[in-house]
PDB file of C-alpha atoms in Angstrom:
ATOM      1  CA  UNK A   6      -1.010  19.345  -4.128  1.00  0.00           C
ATOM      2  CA  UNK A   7      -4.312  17.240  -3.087  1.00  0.00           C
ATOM      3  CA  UNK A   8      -5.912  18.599  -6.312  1.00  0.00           C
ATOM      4  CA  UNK A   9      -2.851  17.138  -8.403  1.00  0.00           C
ATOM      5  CA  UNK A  10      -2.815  14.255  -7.099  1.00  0.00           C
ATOM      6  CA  UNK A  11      -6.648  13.832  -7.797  1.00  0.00           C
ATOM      7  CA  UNK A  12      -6.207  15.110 -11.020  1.00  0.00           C
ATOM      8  CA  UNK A  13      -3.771  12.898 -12.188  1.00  0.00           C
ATOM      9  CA  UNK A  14      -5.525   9.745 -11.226  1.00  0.00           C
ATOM     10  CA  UNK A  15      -6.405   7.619 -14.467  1.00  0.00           C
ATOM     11  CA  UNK A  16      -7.168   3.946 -14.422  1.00  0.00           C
ATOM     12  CA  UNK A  17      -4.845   1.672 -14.334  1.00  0.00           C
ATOM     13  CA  UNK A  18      -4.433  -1.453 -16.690  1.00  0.00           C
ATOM     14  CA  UNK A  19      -2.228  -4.036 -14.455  1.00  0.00           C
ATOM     15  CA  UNK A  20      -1.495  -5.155 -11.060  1.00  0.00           C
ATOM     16  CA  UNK A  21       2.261  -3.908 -10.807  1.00  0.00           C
ATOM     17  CA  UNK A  22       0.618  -0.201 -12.005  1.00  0.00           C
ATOM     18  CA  UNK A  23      -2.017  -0.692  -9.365  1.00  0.00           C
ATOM     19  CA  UNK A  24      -0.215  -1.759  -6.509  1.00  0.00           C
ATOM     20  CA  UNK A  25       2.068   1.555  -7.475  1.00  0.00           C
ATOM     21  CA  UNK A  26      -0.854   3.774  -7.226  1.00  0.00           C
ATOM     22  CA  UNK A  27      -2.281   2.757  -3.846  1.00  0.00           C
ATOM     23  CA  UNK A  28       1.494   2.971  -2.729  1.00  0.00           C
ATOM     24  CA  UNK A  29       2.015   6.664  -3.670  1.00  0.00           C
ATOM     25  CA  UNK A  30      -1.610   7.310  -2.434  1.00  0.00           C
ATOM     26  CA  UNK A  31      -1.106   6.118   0.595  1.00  0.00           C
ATOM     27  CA  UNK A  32       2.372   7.580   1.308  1.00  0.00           C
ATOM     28  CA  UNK A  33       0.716  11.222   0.187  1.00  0.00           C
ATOM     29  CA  UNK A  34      -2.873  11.299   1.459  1.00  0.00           C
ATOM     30  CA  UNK A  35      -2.135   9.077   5.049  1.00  0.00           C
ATOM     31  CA  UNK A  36      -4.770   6.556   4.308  1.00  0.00           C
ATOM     32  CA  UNK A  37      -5.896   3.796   1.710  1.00  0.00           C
ATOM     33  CA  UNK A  38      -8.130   4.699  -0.926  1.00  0.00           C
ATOM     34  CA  UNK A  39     -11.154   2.704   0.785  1.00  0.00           C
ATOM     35  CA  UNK A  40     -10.935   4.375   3.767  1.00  0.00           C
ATOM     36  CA  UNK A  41     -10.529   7.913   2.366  1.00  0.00           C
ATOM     37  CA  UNK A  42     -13.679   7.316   0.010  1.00  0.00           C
ATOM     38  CA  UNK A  43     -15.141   5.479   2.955  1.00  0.00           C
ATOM     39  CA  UNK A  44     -14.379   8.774   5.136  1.00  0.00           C
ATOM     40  CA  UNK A  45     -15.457  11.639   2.503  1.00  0.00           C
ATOM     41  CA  UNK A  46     -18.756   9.299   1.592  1.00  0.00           C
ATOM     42  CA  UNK A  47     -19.401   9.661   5.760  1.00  0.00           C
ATOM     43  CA  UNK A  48     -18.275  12.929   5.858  1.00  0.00           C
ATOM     44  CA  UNK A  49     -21.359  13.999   3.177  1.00  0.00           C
ATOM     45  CA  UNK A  50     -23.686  12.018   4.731  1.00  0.00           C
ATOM     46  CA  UNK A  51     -23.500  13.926   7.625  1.00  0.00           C
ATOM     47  CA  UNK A  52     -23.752  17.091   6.097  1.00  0.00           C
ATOM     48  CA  UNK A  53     -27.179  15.540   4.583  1.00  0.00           C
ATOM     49  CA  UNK A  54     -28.493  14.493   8.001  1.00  0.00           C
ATOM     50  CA  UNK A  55     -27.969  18.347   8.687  1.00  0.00           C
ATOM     51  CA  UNK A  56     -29.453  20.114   5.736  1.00  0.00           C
ATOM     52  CA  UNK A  57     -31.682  17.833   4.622  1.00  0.00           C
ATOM     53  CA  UNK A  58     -34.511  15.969   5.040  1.00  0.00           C
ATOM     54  CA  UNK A  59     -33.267  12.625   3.168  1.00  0.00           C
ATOM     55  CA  UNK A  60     -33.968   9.593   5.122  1.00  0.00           C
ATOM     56  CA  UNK A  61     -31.213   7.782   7.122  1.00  0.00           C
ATOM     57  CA  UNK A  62     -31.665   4.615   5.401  1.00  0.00           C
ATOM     58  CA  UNK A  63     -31.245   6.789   1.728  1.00  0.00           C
ATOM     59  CA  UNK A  64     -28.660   8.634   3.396  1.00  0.00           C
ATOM     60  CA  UNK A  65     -26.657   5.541   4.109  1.00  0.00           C
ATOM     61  CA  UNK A  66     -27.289   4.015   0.826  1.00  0.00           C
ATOM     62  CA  UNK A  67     -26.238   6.997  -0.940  1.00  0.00           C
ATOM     63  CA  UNK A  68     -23.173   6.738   0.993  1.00  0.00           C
ATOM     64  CA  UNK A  69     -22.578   3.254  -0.172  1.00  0.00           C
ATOM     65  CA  UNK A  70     -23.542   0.934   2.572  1.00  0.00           C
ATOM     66  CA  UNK A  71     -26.306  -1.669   1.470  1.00  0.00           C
ATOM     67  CA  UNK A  72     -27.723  -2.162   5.211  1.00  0.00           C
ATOM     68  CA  UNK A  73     -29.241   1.232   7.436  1.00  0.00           C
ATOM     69  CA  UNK A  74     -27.306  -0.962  10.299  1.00  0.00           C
ATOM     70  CA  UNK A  75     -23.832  -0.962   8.709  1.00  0.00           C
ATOM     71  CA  UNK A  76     -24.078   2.424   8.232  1.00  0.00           C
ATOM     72  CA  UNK A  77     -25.342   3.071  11.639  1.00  0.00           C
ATOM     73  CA  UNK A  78     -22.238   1.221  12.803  1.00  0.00           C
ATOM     74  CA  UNK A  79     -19.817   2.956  10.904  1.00  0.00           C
ATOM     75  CA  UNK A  80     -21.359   6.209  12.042  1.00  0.00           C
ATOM     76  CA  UNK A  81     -21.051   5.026  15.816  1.00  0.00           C
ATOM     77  CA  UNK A  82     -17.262   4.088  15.396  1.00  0.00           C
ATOM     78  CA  UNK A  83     -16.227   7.278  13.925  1.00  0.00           C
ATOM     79  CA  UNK A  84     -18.148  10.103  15.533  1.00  0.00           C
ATOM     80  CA  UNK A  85     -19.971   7.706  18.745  1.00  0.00           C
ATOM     81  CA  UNK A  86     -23.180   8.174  18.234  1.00  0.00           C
ATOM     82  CA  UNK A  87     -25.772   6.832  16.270  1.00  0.00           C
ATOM     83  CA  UNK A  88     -26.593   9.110  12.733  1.00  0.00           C
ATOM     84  CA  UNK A  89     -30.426   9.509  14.431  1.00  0.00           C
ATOM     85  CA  UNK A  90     -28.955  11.042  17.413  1.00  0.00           C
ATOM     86  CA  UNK A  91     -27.166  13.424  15.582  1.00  0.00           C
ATOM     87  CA  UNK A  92     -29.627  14.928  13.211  1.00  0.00           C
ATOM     88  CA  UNK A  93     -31.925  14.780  16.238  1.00  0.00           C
ATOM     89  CA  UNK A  94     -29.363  17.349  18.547  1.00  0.00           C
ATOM     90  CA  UNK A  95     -28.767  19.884  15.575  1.00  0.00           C
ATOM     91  CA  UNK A  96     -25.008  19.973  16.507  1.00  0.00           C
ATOM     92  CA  UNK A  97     -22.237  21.505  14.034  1.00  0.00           C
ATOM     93  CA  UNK A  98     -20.859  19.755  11.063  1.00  0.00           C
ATOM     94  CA  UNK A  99     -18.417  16.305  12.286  1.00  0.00           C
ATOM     95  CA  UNK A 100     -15.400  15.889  11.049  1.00  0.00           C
ATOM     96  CA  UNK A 101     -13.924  12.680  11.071  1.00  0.00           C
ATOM     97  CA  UNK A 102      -9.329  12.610  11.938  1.00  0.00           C
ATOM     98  CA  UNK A 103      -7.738  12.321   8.720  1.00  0.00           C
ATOM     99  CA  UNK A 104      -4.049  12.611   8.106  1.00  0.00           C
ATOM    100  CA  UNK A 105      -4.270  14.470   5.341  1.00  0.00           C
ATOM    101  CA  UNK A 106      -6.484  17.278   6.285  1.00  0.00           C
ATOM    102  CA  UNK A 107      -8.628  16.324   3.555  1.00  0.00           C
ATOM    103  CA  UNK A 108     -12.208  16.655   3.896  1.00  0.00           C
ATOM    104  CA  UNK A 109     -16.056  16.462   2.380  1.00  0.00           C
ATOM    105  CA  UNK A 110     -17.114  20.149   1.172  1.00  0.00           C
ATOM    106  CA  UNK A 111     -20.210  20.595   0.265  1.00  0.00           C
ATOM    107  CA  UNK A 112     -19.213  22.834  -2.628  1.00  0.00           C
ATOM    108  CA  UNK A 113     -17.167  20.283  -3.991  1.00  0.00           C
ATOM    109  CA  UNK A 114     -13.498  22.075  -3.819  1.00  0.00           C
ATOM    110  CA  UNK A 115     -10.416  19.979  -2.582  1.00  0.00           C
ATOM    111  CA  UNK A 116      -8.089  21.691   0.306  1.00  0.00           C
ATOM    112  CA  UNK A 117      -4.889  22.123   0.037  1.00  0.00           C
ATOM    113  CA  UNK A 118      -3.694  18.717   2.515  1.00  0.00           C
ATOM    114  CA  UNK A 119      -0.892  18.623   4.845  1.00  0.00           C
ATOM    115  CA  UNK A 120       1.613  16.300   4.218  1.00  0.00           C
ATOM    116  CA  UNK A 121       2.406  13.016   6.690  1.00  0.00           C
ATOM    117  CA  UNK A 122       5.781  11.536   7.787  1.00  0.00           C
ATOM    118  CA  UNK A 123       4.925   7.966   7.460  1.00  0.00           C
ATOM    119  CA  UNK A 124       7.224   5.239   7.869  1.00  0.00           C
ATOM    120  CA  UNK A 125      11.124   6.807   8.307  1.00  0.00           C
ATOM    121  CA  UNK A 126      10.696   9.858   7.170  1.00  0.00           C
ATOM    122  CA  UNK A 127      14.790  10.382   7.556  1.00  0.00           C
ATOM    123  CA  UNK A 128      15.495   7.475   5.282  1.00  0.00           C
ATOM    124  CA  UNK A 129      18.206   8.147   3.046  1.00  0.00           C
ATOM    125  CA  UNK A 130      16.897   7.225  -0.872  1.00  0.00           C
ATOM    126  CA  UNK A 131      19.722   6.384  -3.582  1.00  0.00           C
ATOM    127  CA  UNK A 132      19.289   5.798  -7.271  1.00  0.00           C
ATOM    128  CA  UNK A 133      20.450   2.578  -8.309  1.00  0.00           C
ATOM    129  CA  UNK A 134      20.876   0.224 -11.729  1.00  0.00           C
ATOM    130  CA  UNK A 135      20.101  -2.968 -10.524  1.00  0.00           C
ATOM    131  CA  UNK A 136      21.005  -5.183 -13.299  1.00  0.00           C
ATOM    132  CA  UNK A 137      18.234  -8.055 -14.657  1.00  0.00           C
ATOM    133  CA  UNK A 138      19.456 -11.413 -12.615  1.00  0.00           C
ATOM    134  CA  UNK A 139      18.011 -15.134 -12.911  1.00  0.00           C
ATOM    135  CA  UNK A 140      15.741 -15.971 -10.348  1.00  0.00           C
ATOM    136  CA  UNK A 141      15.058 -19.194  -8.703  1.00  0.00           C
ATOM    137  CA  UNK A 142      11.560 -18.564  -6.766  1.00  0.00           C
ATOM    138  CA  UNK A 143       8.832 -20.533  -5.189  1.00  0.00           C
ATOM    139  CA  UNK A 144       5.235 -18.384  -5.490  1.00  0.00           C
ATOM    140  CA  UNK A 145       3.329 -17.910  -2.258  1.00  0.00           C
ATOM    141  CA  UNK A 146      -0.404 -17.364  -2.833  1.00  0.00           C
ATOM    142  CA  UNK A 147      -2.027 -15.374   0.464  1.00  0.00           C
ATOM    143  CA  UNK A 148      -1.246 -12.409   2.859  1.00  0.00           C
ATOM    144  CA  UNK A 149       2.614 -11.839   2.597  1.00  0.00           C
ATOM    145  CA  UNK A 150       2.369 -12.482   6.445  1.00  0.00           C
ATOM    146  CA  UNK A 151       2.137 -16.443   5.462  1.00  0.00           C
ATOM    147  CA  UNK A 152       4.590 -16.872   3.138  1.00  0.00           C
ATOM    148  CA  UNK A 153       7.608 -18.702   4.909  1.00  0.00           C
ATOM    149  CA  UNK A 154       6.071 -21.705   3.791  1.00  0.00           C
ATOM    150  CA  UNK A 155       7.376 -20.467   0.191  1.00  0.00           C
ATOM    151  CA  UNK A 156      11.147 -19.915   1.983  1.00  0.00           C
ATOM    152  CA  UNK A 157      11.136 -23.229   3.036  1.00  0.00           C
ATOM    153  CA  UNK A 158      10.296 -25.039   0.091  1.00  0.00           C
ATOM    154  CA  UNK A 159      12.992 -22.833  -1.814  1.00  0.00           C
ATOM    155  CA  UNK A 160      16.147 -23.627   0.420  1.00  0.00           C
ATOM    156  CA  UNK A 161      14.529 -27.256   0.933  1.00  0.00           C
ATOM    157  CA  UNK A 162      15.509 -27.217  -2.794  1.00  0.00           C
ATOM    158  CA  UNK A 163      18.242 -24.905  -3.099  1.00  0.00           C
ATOM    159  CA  UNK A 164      20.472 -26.188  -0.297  1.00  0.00           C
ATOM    160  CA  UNK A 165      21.590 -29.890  -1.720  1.00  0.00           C
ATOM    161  CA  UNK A 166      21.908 -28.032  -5.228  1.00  0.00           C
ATOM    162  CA  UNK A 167      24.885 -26.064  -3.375  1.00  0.00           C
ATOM    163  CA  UNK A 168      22.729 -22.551  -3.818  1.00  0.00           C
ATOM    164  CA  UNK A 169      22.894 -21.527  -0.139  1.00  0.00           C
ATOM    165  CA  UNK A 170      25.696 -20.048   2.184  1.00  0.00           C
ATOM    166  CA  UNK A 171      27.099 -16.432   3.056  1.00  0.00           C
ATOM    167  CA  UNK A 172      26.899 -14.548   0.025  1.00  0.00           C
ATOM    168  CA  UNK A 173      23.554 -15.999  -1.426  1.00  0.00           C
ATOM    169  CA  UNK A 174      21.057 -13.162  -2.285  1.00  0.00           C
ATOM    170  CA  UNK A 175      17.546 -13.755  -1.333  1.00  0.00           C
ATOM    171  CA  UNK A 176      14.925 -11.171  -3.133  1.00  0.00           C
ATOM    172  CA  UNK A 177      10.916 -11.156  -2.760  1.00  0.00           C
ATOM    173  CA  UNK A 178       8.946 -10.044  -5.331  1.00  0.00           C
ATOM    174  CA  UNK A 179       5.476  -8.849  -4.243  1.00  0.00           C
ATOM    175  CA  UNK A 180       2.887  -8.646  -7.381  1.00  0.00           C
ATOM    176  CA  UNK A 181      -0.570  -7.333  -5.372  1.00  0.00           C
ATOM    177  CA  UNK A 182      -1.312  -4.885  -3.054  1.00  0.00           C
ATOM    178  CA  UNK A 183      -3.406  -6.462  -0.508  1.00  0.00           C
ATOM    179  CA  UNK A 184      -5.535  -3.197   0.169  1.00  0.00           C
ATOM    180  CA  UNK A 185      -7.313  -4.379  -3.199  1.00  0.00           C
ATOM    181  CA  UNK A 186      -6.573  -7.863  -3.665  1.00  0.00           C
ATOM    182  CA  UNK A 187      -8.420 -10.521  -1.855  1.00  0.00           C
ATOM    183  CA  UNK A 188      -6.134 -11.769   0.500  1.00  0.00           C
ATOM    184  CA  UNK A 189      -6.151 -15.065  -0.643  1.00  0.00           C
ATOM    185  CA  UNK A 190      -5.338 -14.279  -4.435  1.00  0.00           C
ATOM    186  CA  UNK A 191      -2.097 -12.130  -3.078  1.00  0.00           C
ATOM    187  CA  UNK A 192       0.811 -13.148  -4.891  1.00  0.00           C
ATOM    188  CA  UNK A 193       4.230 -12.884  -3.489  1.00  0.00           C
ATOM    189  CA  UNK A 194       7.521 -14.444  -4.844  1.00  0.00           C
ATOM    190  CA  UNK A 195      10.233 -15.830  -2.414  1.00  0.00           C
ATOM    191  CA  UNK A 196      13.140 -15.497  -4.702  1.00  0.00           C
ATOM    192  CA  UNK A 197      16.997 -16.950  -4.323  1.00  0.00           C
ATOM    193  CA  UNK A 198      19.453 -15.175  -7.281  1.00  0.00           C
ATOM    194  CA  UNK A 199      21.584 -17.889  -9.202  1.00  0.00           C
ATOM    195  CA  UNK A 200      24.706 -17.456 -11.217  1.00  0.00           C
ATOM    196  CA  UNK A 201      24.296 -20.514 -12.864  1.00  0.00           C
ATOM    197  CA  UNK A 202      21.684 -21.922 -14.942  1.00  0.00           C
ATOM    198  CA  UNK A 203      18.752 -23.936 -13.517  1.00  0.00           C
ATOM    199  CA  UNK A 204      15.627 -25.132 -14.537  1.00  0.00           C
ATOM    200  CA  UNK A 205      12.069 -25.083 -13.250  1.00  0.00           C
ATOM    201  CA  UNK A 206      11.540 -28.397 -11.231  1.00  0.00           C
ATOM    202  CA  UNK A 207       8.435 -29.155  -9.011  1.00  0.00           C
ATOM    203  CA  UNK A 208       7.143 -25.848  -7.006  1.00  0.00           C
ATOM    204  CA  UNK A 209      10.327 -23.916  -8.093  1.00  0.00           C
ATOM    205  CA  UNK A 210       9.999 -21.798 -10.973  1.00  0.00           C
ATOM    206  CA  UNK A 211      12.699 -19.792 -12.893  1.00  0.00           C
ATOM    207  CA  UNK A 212      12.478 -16.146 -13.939  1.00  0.00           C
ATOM    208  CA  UNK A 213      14.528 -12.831 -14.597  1.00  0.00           C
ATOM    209  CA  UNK A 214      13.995  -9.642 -12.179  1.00  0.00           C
ATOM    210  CA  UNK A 215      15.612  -6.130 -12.121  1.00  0.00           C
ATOM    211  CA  UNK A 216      17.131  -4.312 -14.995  1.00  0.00           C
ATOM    212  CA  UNK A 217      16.982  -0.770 -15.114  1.00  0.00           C
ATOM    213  CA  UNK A 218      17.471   2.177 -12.457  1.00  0.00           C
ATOM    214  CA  UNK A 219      15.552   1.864  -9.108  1.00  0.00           C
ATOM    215  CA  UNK A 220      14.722   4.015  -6.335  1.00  0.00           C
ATOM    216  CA  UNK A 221      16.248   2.093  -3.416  1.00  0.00           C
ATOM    217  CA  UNK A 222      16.250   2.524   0.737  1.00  0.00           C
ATOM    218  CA  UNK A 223      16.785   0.479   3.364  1.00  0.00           C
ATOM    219  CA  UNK A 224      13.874  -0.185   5.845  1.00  0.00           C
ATOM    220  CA  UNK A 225      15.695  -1.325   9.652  1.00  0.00           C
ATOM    221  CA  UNK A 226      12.750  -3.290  11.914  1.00  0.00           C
ATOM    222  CA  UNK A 227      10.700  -6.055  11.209  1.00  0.00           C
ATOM    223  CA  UNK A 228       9.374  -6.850   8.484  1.00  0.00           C
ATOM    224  CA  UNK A 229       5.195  -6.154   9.239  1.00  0.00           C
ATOM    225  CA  UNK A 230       6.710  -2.569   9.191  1.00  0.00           C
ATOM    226  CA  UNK A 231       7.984  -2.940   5.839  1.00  0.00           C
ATOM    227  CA  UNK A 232       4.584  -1.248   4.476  1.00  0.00           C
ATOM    228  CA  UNK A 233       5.291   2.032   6.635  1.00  0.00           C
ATOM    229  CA  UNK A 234       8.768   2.640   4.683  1.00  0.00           C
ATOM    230  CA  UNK A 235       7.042   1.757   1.298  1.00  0.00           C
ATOM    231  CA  UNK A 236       4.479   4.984   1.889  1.00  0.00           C
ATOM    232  CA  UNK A 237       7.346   7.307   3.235  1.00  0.00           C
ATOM    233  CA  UNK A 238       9.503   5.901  -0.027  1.00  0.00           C
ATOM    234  CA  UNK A 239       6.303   6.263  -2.329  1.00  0.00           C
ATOM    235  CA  UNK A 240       4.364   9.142  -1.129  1.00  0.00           C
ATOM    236  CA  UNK A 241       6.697  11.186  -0.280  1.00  0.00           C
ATOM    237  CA  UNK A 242      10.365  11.241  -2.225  1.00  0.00           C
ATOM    238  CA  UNK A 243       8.565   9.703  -5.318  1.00  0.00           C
ATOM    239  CA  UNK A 244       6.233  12.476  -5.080  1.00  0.00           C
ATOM    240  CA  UNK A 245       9.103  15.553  -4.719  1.00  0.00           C
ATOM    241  CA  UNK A 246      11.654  13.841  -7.215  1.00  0.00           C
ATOM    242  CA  UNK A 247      10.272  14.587 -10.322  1.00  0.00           C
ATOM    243  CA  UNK A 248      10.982  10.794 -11.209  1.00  0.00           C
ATOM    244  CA  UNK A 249       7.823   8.260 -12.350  1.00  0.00           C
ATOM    245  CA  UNK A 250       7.478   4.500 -11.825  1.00  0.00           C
ATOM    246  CA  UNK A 251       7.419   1.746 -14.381  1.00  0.00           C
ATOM    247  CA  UNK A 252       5.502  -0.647 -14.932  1.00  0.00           C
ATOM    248  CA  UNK A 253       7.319  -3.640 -12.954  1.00  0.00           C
ATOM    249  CA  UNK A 254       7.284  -5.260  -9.687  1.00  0.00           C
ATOM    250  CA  UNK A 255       8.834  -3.397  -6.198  1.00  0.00           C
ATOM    251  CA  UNK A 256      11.800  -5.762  -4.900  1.00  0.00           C
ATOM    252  CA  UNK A 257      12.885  -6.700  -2.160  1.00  0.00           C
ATOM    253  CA  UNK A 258      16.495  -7.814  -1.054  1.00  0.00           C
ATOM    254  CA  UNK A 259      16.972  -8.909   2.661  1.00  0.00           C
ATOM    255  CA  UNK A 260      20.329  -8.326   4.171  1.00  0.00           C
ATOM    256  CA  UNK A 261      20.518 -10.329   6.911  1.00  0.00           C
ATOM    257  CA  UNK A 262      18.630 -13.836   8.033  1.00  0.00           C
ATOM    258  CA  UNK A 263      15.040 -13.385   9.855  1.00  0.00           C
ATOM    259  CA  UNK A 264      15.811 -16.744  12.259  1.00  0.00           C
ATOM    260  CA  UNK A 265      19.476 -14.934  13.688  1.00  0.00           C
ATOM    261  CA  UNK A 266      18.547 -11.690  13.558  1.00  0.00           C
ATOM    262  CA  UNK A 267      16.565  -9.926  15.773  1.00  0.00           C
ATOM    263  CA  UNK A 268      13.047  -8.008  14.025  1.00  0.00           C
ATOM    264  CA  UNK A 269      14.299  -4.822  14.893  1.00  0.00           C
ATOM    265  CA  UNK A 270      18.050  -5.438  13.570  1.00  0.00           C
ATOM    266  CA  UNK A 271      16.340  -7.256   9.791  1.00  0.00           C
ATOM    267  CA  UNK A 272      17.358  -4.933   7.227  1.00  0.00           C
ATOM    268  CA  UNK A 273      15.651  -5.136   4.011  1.00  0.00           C
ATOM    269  CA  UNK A 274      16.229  -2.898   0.970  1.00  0.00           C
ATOM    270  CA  UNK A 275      13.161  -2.464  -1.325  1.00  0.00           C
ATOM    271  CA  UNK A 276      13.579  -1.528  -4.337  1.00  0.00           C
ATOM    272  CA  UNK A 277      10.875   0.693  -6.875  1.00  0.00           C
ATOM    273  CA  UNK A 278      11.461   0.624 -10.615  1.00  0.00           C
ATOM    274  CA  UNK A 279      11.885   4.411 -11.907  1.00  0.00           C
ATOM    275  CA  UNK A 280      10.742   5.063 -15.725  1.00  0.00           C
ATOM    276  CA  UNK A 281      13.702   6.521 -17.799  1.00  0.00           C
ATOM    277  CA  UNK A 282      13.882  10.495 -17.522  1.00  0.00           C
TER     278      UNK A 282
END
């Protein structure tokens, strides 16, 4: 499966297709894609230090670092000790822990990888048409963690317009994955569904979300966990269903308010658009 999912890799052309990728890739291989290149890059260079007699400064910039002393340090937090030390005791081959089982080879061949259970691996999945619905939203720019600012400008605005109460929906879009994006060019969308029509005004913007058939499960705990459920949800029914992801953003609809409710009673359904069969 490791060489599939290698295989299939092609670039990418937006940010909802991107933030998709590092989702599934994630979910499937245990670890982001810069720390698994980071890792296999490592990985080789201490196969070099071994077998050859490449210097430790062109070993480390052959392994992507522009500094012998980041390297050095990188080195020293994943094997502790230094890469000088190493080639200078002749020991065996390091390996470095990776979920996936996935490692350097010097002849170039991918292993077969085992498979993690990240996130809830027991979490029940359920196809569903979530029909397109008018969106009153307030962007956030910045880590996701840092976006209540956004909520409260939104029911600042929506409460004297009569928009708030029981049966209001609230749904977050998130547009980035912050594994690639800088954090502070994140964008995130804290988003109230209307039934009526309203227009933009001030830092409130208008738009239309959902339409079509989703893959949808419901992540119980807080909310910094939320990225746990997406790689179970992602990595690992995506990749056995058979089914593909469009090109749209993930939503998110939260069932219950974050200031009543304790973090590990919040239950938030996110939802990730399927392609047609």
């Amino acid at each position: 499966k490791s060489n599939r999912l290698y295989r299939d890799v092609s670039p990418v052309t937006n940010s909802e297709e991107n933030h998709h990728f590092h989702r599934v890739f994630r979910g499937m291989v245990g670890e982001s894609v810069k720390q698994h290149v980071r890792r296999l890059r490592i990985e080789r260079a201490v196969h070099r230090l071994k077998h050859t007699d490449q210097s430790v400064t062109q070993i480390a910039f052959d392994a992507g670092y522009e500094a012998h002393e980041a390297f050095t340090r990188a080195f020293g937090a994943m094997f502790g000790q230094s890469p000088s030390q190493y080639r200078g005791q002749h020991r065996i081959a390091l390996r470095a822990a990776a979920p996936s089982d996935v490692h350097y080879e010097p002849d170039g061949e991918l292993k077969d990888f085992k498979e993690q259970a990240l996130g809830d691996s027991t979490m029940n999945v359920r196809i569903e048409e979530i029909p397109s619905m008018q969106v009153a939203f307030v962007r956030h720019t910045g880590p996701y963690d840092e976006c209540g600012d956004a909520w409260g400008k939104l029911m600042s605005w929506a409460g004297p317009r009569g928009l708030c109460g029981p049966s209001m929906k609230c749904v977050g879009v998130g547009h980035d994955d912050p594994e690639v994006t800088p954090r502070d060019k994140v964008r995130y969308d804290a988003g109230l569904a209307v039934d009526r029509p309203v227009s933009p005004e001030g830092d409130v913007g208008v738009q239309d979300v959902g339409g079509g058939e989703y893959a949808v499960a419901t992540h119980r705990g807080p909310y910094e966990k939320l990225g746990e459920s997406y790689a179970s949800l992602c990595g690992q029914w995506l990749a056995e269903s058979g089914r593909e992801m469009r090109s749209a953003p993930a939503l998110e609809f939260y069932r219950n308010n974050p200031q009543t409710t304790p973090p590990e009673e919040l239950l938030t359904d996110i939802c990730i658009p399927l392609a047609p069969r």
